[in-house]
CSV table of C-alpha atoms in Angstrom, one decimal:
chain,number,residue,atom,x,y,z
A,1,ARG,CA,6.5,4.7,-6.3
A,2,PHE,CA,8.5,7.0,-4.1
A,3,PHE,CA,8.5,4.9,-0.9
A,4,ARG,CA,8.4,1.4,-2.3
A,5,GLY,CA,9.0,-1.2,0.4
A,6,GLN,CA,9.3,1.3,3.3
A,7,THR,CA,7.6,0.4,6.6
A,8,GLY,CA,6.1,2.4,9.3
A,9,LEU,CA,4.4,4.9,7.0
A,10,VAL,CA,1.0,6.6,7.8
A,11,VAL,CA,-1.3,8.8,5.9
A,12,LEU,CA,-2.2,12.1,7.6
A,13,CYS,CA,-5.6,13.3,6.5
A,14,ILE,CA,-5.3,17.2,6.8
A,15,ASP,CA,-8.0,19.7,7.1
A,16,GLU,CA,-6.3,22.4,5.0
A,17,SER,CA,-8.7,25.1,6.3
A,18,ARG,CA,-7.1,24.6,9.8
A,19,LEU,CA,-3.5,24.8,8.8
A,20,THR,CA,-1.6,27.8,10.3
A,21,ALA,CA,1.1,27.4,7.5
A,22,GLY,CA,-0.3,27.3,4.0
A,23,PRO,CA,0.6,24.2,1.9
A,24,ARG,CA,2.4,24.6,-1.5
A,25,TYR,CA,1.7,22.1,-4.3
A,26,GLU,CA,4.9,21.2,-6.0
A,27,PRO,CA,6.3,18.5,-8.2
A,28,PRO,CA,8.4,15.7,-6.6
A,29,ALA,CA,12.2,16.4,-6.3
A,30,LEU,CA,13.5,13.1,-7.8
A,31,GLU,CA,11.1,12.0,-10.5
A,32,GLY,CA,7.8,12.7,-12.0
A,33,THR,CA,6.1,15.2,-14.3
A,34,PRO,CA,5.0,18.8,-13.7
A,35,ASP,CA,1.5,17.3,-13.4
A,36,ASP,CA,2.5,15.3,-10.4
A,37,LEU,CA,1.9,17.8,-7.6
A,38,PHE,CA,2.3,16.9,-3.9
A,39,PRO,CA,1.5,19.1,-0.9
A,40,HIS,CA,4.5,20.5,1.0
A,41,LEU,CA,4.3,22.3,4.3
A,42,TYR,CA,6.9,24.8,5.0
A,43,GLY,CA,6.3,25.5,8.7
A,44,PRO,CA,5.0,23.6,11.7
A,45,LEU,CA,2.0,21.2,11.3
A,46,ASN,CA,-0.5,22.2,13.9
A,47,ILE,CA,-1.9,19.0,15.3
A,48,ASP,CA,-5.5,20.3,15.3
A,49,ALA,CA,-5.4,20.3,11.4
A,50,VAL,CA,-4.9,16.5,11.4
A,51,ALA,CA,-8.4,14.9,10.9
A,52,CYS,CA,-7.2,11.4,11.1
A,53,VAL,CA,-4.1,9.1,10.9
A,54,ILE,CA,-4.3,5.9,8.8
A,55,ASP,CA,-1.6,3.2,8.7
A,56,PHE,CA,-0.1,2.7,5.2
A,57,PRO,CA,1.6,-0.7,5.1
A,58,SER,CA,3.3,-1.9,1.9
A,59,SER,CA,2.3,-5.1,0.2
A,60,ALA,CA,4.7,-8.1,0.1
A,61,ASP,CA,6.1,-7.0,-3.1
A,62,GLY,CA,6.9,-3.5,-1.6
A,63,THR,CA,4.1,-1.7,-3.5
A,64,PHE,CA,1.1,0.2,-1.9
A,65,LYS,CA,-2.6,-0.1,-2.2
A,66,LEU,CA,-5.0,2.5,-1.1
A,67,PRO,CA,-6.0,1.6,2.5
A,68,ALA,CA,-9.7,0.6,3.0
A,69,ALA,CA,-10.1,3.5,5.5
A,70,LEU,CA,-9.2,5.9,2.6
A,71,ARG,CA,-11.4,4.2,0.1
A,72,GLN,CA,-14.4,4.3,2.5
A,73,ARG,CA,-13.8,7.9,3.5
A,74,PHE,CA,-12.8,9.5,0.1
A,75,VAL,CA,-13.7,7.4,-2.9
A,76,GLN,CA,-17.3,7.5,-4.0
């Protein structure tokens, strides 16, 4: 909903226990509800906290579907 149709996006899977700068969970700036919280990092992202990088292409209509690599890894 926030990046509809954008290309070149990736999902970074972050091990929060390895972050040197703690994340803050905040609502989106443009639209959403107070229940829509997203992690924001106010500081450098140390590379050793990145567990994996997954391509996140949009569908032909510009929407996104959860990549298979994320479904396999995180959805039980």
